[in-house]
Amino acid sequence: MSWRDLMCGEPRPEHVGRRVTLAGWAARRRDHGGLVFVDLRDRTGLMQLVVNPERSPAAAGLAKEIRNEFVLRATGEVVARSSETVNPGMATGEVELQVDELEIVSRSTTLPFQLDEEGVDETLRLRYRWLDLRRDKLQRNIVLRAQLVSTIRRVMESAGFLDIQTPILFKPTPEGARDFVVPSRLQRGRFYALPQSPQILKQLLVIAGFDRYYQIAICFRDEDLRADRVQEITQLDVEMAFPEVEFIVELMERMCVEVWQECIGAELSPPFRRMTYAEAMLRYGTDKPDLRYGLEIEDVTELTRGSGFRVFADAPTVRLVRVPRIYSRADLERLETRAKELGAKGLAYLVHTEDGEVRSPIAKFLSEDELAALRGERGTTTLFGADDPELVARVLGMLREQLARELELIDEDRFELVWITDFPMFEWAEEDERWAARHHPFTRPTPDWEEGFDRDPANALAVAYDLVANGNEIGGGSLRIHEPDLQARVFDVLRLSQDEQRAKFGFLLDALAMGAPPHGGIAFGIDRMLMVVAQEPNLRDVIAFPKNQAGVDPMSGAPSEVTREQLDELGIRVVEPPA
């Protein structure tokens, strides 16, 4: 027996007159008294079934029992629809199936929600994820994901990269996020870690002579979740020997061009824009700038150095953003509240009215020259940040994004990709009171900083590069350190003792001492990349079986308790949290 001859989305006018069998789910049933119409669905689309009691009394009797999400098998003749019943909104809208034989293969219980229902609670959707995945949007996203990964593999393999798998059970290493740890039964009291990335392993593969490696890798990070972050991520991991940054950049741009074209038919135009980290922070207040709209931040520190407004005169940095709207006092109070939530002491402003007047409590403290230089166009508001450079960048950067959404300045159908380069090599960790690696401790300093990065860690730059799409970091990489002495100097800046270096990275240090070639690479977040391609705001809607924001799977109940016997076998005791 053949379950089906065609998929539901395949019948076309050229199939008219052909007898076919289709199988799928009942998306909708309409009983018109005599005729019964059923929209039959599978992942390729919908096909209308027509059950006519005059043509098949048995099928007509059975059709009255059909409810949404019953699994059906129907055999009949493909016929052309009349001109007035053609449905241009369906790929199969020019034809229908006149049913001769109908079988209910599987029945469905009452559904917890309808597939076309809007506003269904996410927890309910995740609890019945198999049902949620039948919705058009998620079907589209999962298909897009498969196309995206397939395209990536084709591009990487055409460039001579080998797909090599690395272990899931590995050694805990300090890479930024918290590790998921796995107890060992055979080595009681010892633990594996699930990899945050295959970073060290891919370096070892290149040192081993596999000069072009890639992998679609699952990575695990025990961190707090949000709309664009989950604990299990899928990553395109890339490493190569004797690297050139331009080669890596051009290859990734070609990959993106083909992904966007294959998946959604969108045209990207390489080479993509490039911007240093310092420029991005100055103009956009973030290292992930969204370039689909203006609202660029301007630095006016020097202009306001001798200002009569002491807040400006005394601040290390003064910057502004010009907003194309006249804000009311209530609006400005709301924005100031938001600025304070982000760490600012306040939010100064100049409102430029349509008749050319300036409305602001600080205007009386500004000279005519200052007002002339700071004056915006009529019908605009200028917002100021005055404080340390990092704080001003963060506050104005986040306000810029909020205002763009509120004022609907973002062209949602546009894609803007930009490379951010020359990242800081280190960042100061306040809690630990020491320097930490900005990217990871194996990132190479720029040639200008190879001699002096350890004398001035605050300003040292790394050969690191991120690719940002519509304000989302979708990829990031760097050239690596292949010289043992240079790596040791980096560890010294991070205040890792010799014993710590051997305990955490001894095998890598040994490998670097045994003929390590220059190497470097990049990693792309498949989930976040798909978010941008599919224009989805929630990462969980591009993953088949995600956890919720608490890291729980409402469908299976994971994480779940284990038996006392299992804990005893592993040598583990669960400590109850304090009341």
XYZ file of C-alpha atoms in Angstrom, residues 33-459:
427
model
C -24.921 20.414 3.760
C -24.165 18.045 0.936
C -20.546 18.676 0.021
C -17.834 18.496 2.675
C -14.609 20.437 2.117
C -11.438 19.508 3.991
C -8.116 21.391 3.839
C -5.497 18.647 4.074
C -2.098 19.807 5.338
C 1.467 18.574 5.496
C 4.719 20.529 5.681
C 4.566 21.393 1.959
C 1.199 23.155 2.136
C -2.575 22.671 1.830
C -4.763 20.809 -0.632
C -8.539 21.085 -0.717
C -10.444 17.790 -0.617
C -14.028 17.722 -1.881
C -16.185 14.905 -0.518
C -19.368 14.519 -2.608
C -22.020 12.030 -1.361
C -23.086 11.409 -4.955
C -19.552 10.420 -5.925
C -18.668 8.449 -2.773
C -21.389 7.897 -0.138
C -18.976 5.996 2.130
C -16.445 8.807 2.114
C -19.191 11.374 2.754
C -20.393 9.452 5.802
C -16.889 9.261 7.214
C -16.178 12.934 6.471
C -18.820 13.989 9.010
C -16.603 12.552 11.774
C -13.533 14.569 10.820
C -12.217 17.135 13.293
C -9.144 19.381 13.191
C -5.801 17.504 13.334
C -7.247 14.102 12.424
C -4.769 12.265 10.191
C -6.400 11.368 6.870
C -5.598 9.425 3.733
C -7.612 10.309 0.637
C -7.621 8.915 -2.892
C -9.364 10.573 -5.801
C -9.076 12.602 -8.993
C -7.326 15.954 -9.285
C -9.750 18.366 -10.972
C -9.526 22.036 -11.937
C -11.454 24.500 -9.815
C -13.970 26.735 -11.521
C -12.691 30.238 -12.233
C -14.792 31.775 -9.443
C -13.469 29.313 -6.821
C -9.744 29.558 -7.614
C -7.851 30.504 -4.440
C -4.786 32.627 -5.354
C -3.639 32.512 -1.724
C -2.836 28.786 -1.964
C -0.093 27.266 -4.111
C -2.597 24.492 -4.929
C -5.474 26.946 -5.299
C -6.198 26.130 -8.954
C -7.036 22.479 -8.287
C -8.834 20.239 -5.772
C -9.170 16.528 -5.093
C -12.535 14.886 -5.716
C -12.411 12.133 -3.105
C -13.340 8.538 -3.959
C -11.806 6.828 -0.926
C -11.300 8.322 2.521
C -9.604 6.841 5.583
C -9.246 8.275 9.069
C -5.770 7.033 9.901
C -5.573 8.630 13.350
C -7.959 10.651 15.495
C -7.130 13.592 17.745
C -8.323 14.419 21.228
C -9.671 17.896 21.960
C -6.869 20.363 21.236
C -5.457 22.599 24.011
C -5.333 25.426 21.444
C -6.105 25.869 17.770
C -3.221 26.204 15.352
C -4.530 29.507 13.982
C -5.239 30.922 17.448
C -3.378 34.131 18.305
C -1.856 35.011 21.664
C -1.503 31.480 23.016
C 0.548 31.435 26.241
C 4.121 30.363 25.484
C 4.213 27.843 28.333
C 1.129 26.137 26.898
C 2.698 26.145 23.456
C 5.897 24.572 24.806
C 3.931 22.020 26.838
C 2.341 20.787 23.594
C 5.318 21.559 21.380
C 4.522 18.799 18.867
C 1.240 20.582 18.201
C 2.822 24.051 18.223
C 5.325 22.863 15.614
C 2.465 22.192 13.190
C 1.724 25.926 12.990
C 2.632 27.575 9.686
C 5.208 29.922 11.217
C 7.155 27.211 13.012
C 6.937 24.853 10.041
C 8.459 27.636 7.947
C 11.182 28.355 10.513
C 12.289 24.744 10.890
C 12.390 24.291 7.107
C 14.411 27.523 6.837
C 16.791 26.174 9.451
C 17.418 23.026 7.409
C 17.986 25.112 4.257
C 20.351 27.441 6.126
C 22.490 24.598 7.498
C 22.541 22.842 4.120
C 23.731 26.028 2.417
C 26.434 26.574 5.022
C 27.742 23.027 4.551
C 27.889 23.458 0.785
C 29.840 26.725 1.036
C 32.287 25.414 3.633
C 33.011 22.167 1.831
C 33.448 23.919 -1.502
C 36.195 25.973 0.196
C 38.008 22.813 1.308
C 36.895 22.663 4.948
C 36.459 19.241 6.604
C 33.494 18.481 8.877
C 35.080 16.998 12.034
C 33.130 16.118 15.180
C 34.499 17.006 18.632
C 33.528 15.535 22.042
C 30.467 16.570 24.011
C 31.953 15.346 27.310
C 35.085 17.411 27.866
C 37.101 19.302 30.453
C 35.743 22.372 32.291
C 37.539 25.450 30.955
C 37.023 29.134 31.831
C 35.443 30.674 28.721
C 33.045 33.245 30.156
C 29.721 31.535 30.889
C 29.055 28.938 33.574
C 29.626 25.309 32.570
C 27.063 22.525 32.678
C 28.842 19.729 34.540
C 28.261 15.986 34.186
C 29.286 13.569 36.977
C 31.385 10.534 36.112
C 30.226 7.181 37.529
C 33.526 5.478 36.738
C 35.630 8.315 38.199
C 33.585 9.210 41.258
C 33.984 12.774 42.447
C 35.118 13.958 39.015
C 33.092 15.809 36.427
C 32.983 16.410 32.722
C 31.740 19.710 31.291
C 29.503 20.151 28.290
C 31.437 22.382 25.862
C 30.628 26.086 25.691
C 32.316 25.893 22.301
C 34.915 23.599 20.687
C 37.466 26.437 20.915
C 40.460 24.533 22.278
C 39.590 21.361 20.380
C 39.433 23.117 17.026
C 42.821 24.714 17.707
C 44.205 21.248 18.439
C 42.745 19.911 15.179
C 44.529 22.611 13.193
C 47.753 21.968 15.121
C 47.247 18.281 14.233
C 47.402 19.149 10.541
C 43.719 19.442 9.563
C 44.257 22.888 8.171
C 40.613 23.681 7.360
C 38.060 22.483 9.923
C 34.386 23.223 10.381
C 31.536 21.772 12.404
C 27.869 22.454 13.067
C 28.353 22.066 16.820
C 25.967 21.995 19.779
C 27.259 24.206 22.603
C 26.033 24.536 26.186
C 26.081 27.569 28.469
C 24.506 27.615 31.911
C 23.430 31.249 31.823
C 20.290 33.279 32.415
C 17.936 33.256 29.458
C 16.186 35.959 27.446
C 14.504 36.360 24.067
C 17.774 36.007 22.109
C 19.610 33.595 24.435
C 19.117 29.904 25.247
C 21.208 27.329 27.110
C 21.764 25.019 24.127
C 22.967 26.770 21.005
C 23.917 25.504 17.573
C 27.092 26.997 16.197
C 28.955 27.012 12.922
C 32.521 26.524 14.138
C 35.413 27.327 11.765
C 39.195 27.185 12.135
C 42.054 27.242 9.634
C 45.846 27.162 9.557
C 47.878 29.973 7.976
C 44.843 32.273 8.076
C 44.302 35.607 6.450
C 41.565 37.777 7.941
C 40.485 38.852 4.457
C 40.004 35.232 3.386
C 37.845 34.481 6.440
C 35.813 37.654 5.949
C 35.228 37.054 2.240
C 34.260 33.404 2.822
C 31.749 34.344 5.521
C 30.317 37.083 3.328
C 29.871 34.584 0.477
C 28.187 32.192 2.895
C 25.781 34.910 4.079
C 24.973 35.959 0.511
C 24.048 32.374 -0.389
C 22.091 31.784 2.846
C 19.971 34.914 2.401
C 19.383 34.117 -1.281
C 18.594 30.415 -0.785
C 16.399 30.836 2.286
C 14.368 33.986 1.605
C 15.398 35.225 -1.835
C 17.020 38.371 -0.398
C 20.008 39.983 -2.090
C 22.979 41.047 0.029
C 25.736 43.196 -1.453
C 29.266 42.333 -0.330
C 31.696 43.585 0.721
C 29.846 44.471 3.921
C 30.588 47.670 5.785
C 33.413 47.684 8.343
C 33.711 49.682 11.534
C 36.125 49.584 14.442
C 34.847 48.838 17.922
C 35.785 52.375 19.002
C 33.819 53.929 16.132
C 30.774 51.736 16.828
C 30.732 52.681 20.501
C 31.148 56.374 19.686
C 28.476 56.590 16.957
C 25.978 53.976 18.138
C 26.732 53.257 21.792
C 27.036 49.513 21.168
C 29.309 46.990 19.469
C 26.180 45.550 17.812
C 24.869 48.580 15.904
C 21.633 48.434 13.930
C 22.320 50.450 10.772
C 18.777 50.399 9.386
C 18.079 53.864 10.800
C 19.964 57.038 11.742
C 19.873 58.578 15.232
C 23.669 58.538 15.335
C 25.339 59.682 18.541
C 27.541 62.804 18.294
C 30.407 63.686 20.618
C 30.363 67.320 21.819
C 32.814 67.001 24.714
C 35.284 69.580 23.403
C 32.496 71.990 22.427
C 31.130 72.019 25.983
C 34.471 72.109 27.863
C 34.015 75.708 29.022
C 30.223 75.575 29.267
C 28.319 77.589 31.859
C 26.305 74.420 32.454
C 28.547 72.723 35.022
C 27.198 69.225 34.315
C 28.597 69.506 30.781
C 31.765 71.359 31.752
C 32.781 68.834 34.424
C 31.748 65.592 32.688
C 34.484 63.398 31.168
C 32.287 62.900 28.090
C 29.293 64.750 26.626
C 27.390 63.218 23.727
C 24.006 63.766 22.124
C 21.432 62.174 19.881
C 19.001 64.200 17.761
C 15.450 62.787 17.645
C 12.978 63.822 14.880
C 10.127 64.612 17.266
C 9.049 67.348 19.681
C 8.764 65.641 23.057
C 6.358 66.801 25.736
C 7.394 67.233 29.360
C 5.739 63.889 30.208
C 7.649 62.164 27.400
C 10.923 63.643 28.609
C 10.254 62.555 32.183
C 9.606 59.035 30.915
C 12.869 59.025 28.945
C 14.779 60.418 31.928
C 13.387 57.632 34.115
C 14.620 55.099 31.579
C 18.043 56.775 31.437
C 18.318 56.569 35.228
C 17.390 52.873 35.100
C 20.371 52.440 32.784
C 22.688 54.188 35.247
C 22.549 57.856 34.217
C 22.171 60.623 36.803
C 19.724 62.467 34.549
C 18.906 63.359 30.942
C 19.446 66.882 29.672
C 17.561 68.013 26.571
C 16.884 70.807 24.099
C 13.473 70.876 22.405
C 13.505 72.757 19.073
C 9.980 73.927 18.295
C 8.468 74.419 14.846
C 8.783 78.199 15.179
C 12.523 77.992 15.904
C 12.418 78.472 19.672
C 14.490 76.376 22.089
C 12.671 74.949 25.109
C 14.856 73.579 27.923
C 15.768 74.348 31.560
C 19.484 74.205 30.598
C 19.243 76.693 27.717
C 19.869 79.685 30.024
C 23.256 78.209 31.025
C 24.460 77.800 27.437
C 26.207 80.493 25.440
C 24.934 81.680 22.070
C 27.788 79.820 20.365
C 26.894 76.616 22.212
C 23.199 76.953 21.394
C 24.027 77.607 17.762
C 26.264 74.514 17.575
C 23.838 72.267 19.468
C 20.684 73.538 17.767
C 18.792 70.871 15.874
C 16.313 71.169 13.052
C 12.865 72.524 13.804
C 10.522 69.914 15.221
C 13.267 67.879 16.902
C 14.550 67.087 20.393
C 18.220 66.764 21.322
C 19.004 64.397 24.205
C 22.335 64.583 26.073
C 24.430 62.139 28.055
C 27.184 63.501 30.297
C 29.309 61.083 32.338
C 32.038 58.461 31.865
C 32.385 57.364 28.209
C 31.232 53.769 28.835
C 28.106 54.873 30.720
C 27.174 57.546 28.179
C 27.596 55.053 25.335
C 25.383 52.483 27.055
C 22.626 54.942 27.982
C 22.415 56.745 24.637
C 22.888 53.473 22.728
C 19.927 51.813 24.434
C 17.787 54.963 24.223
C 18.603 55.129 20.511
C 17.232 51.603 19.989
C 14.129 52.311 22.089
C 13.365 55.561 20.238
C 13.802 53.923 16.831
C 11.162 51.323 17.754
C 8.788 53.886 19.241
C 9.068 56.223 16.242
C 8.863 53.303 13.764
C 12.121 54.304 12.076
C 13.217 50.718 11.392
C 12.732 49.260 7.912
C 11.881 45.677 8.887
C 12.393 44.387 5.331
C 15.958 45.677 5.086
C 19.138 43.814 6.002
C 22.249 45.729 7.075
C 25.376 43.708 7.856
C 28.545 45.237 9.273
C 31.906 43.909 10.484
C 33.104 45.270 13.832
C 36.900 45.043 14.179
C 39.761 45.912 16.543
C 38.107 44.882 19.790
C 39.747 45.517 23.158
C 41.903 42.571 24.138
C 40.984 42.762 27.837
C 38.255 44.118 30.110
C 38.426 44.893 33.808
C 36.491 42.466 36.034
C 35.325 44.546 39.000
C 34.330 41.619 41.197
C 37.662 39.832 40.768
C 39.690 43.058 40.580
C 41.752 41.822 37.662
C 41.850 41.783 33.882
C 39.763 39.249 31.950
C 39.959 38.275 28.293
C 37.370 40.188 26.259
C 36.940 37.370 23.708
C 38.902 34.411 25.073
C 42.470 34.071 26.366
C 43.782 32.650 23.066
C 42.990 35.786 21.019
C 45.967 37.373 19.296
C 46.931 41.021 19.895
C 47.134 43.251 16.849
C 50.682 43.626 15.424
C 50.960 47.081 16.990
C 50.213 45.621 20.429
C 52.239 42.389 20.388
C 55.141 44.060 22.208
C 53.211 46.148 24.726
C 49.801 44.626 25.453
C 50.918 43.471 28.911
C 52.201 46.962 29.806
C 48.914 48.668 28.895
C 46.051 46.110 29.024
C 43.400 48.847 29.181
C 44.141 49.977 25.622
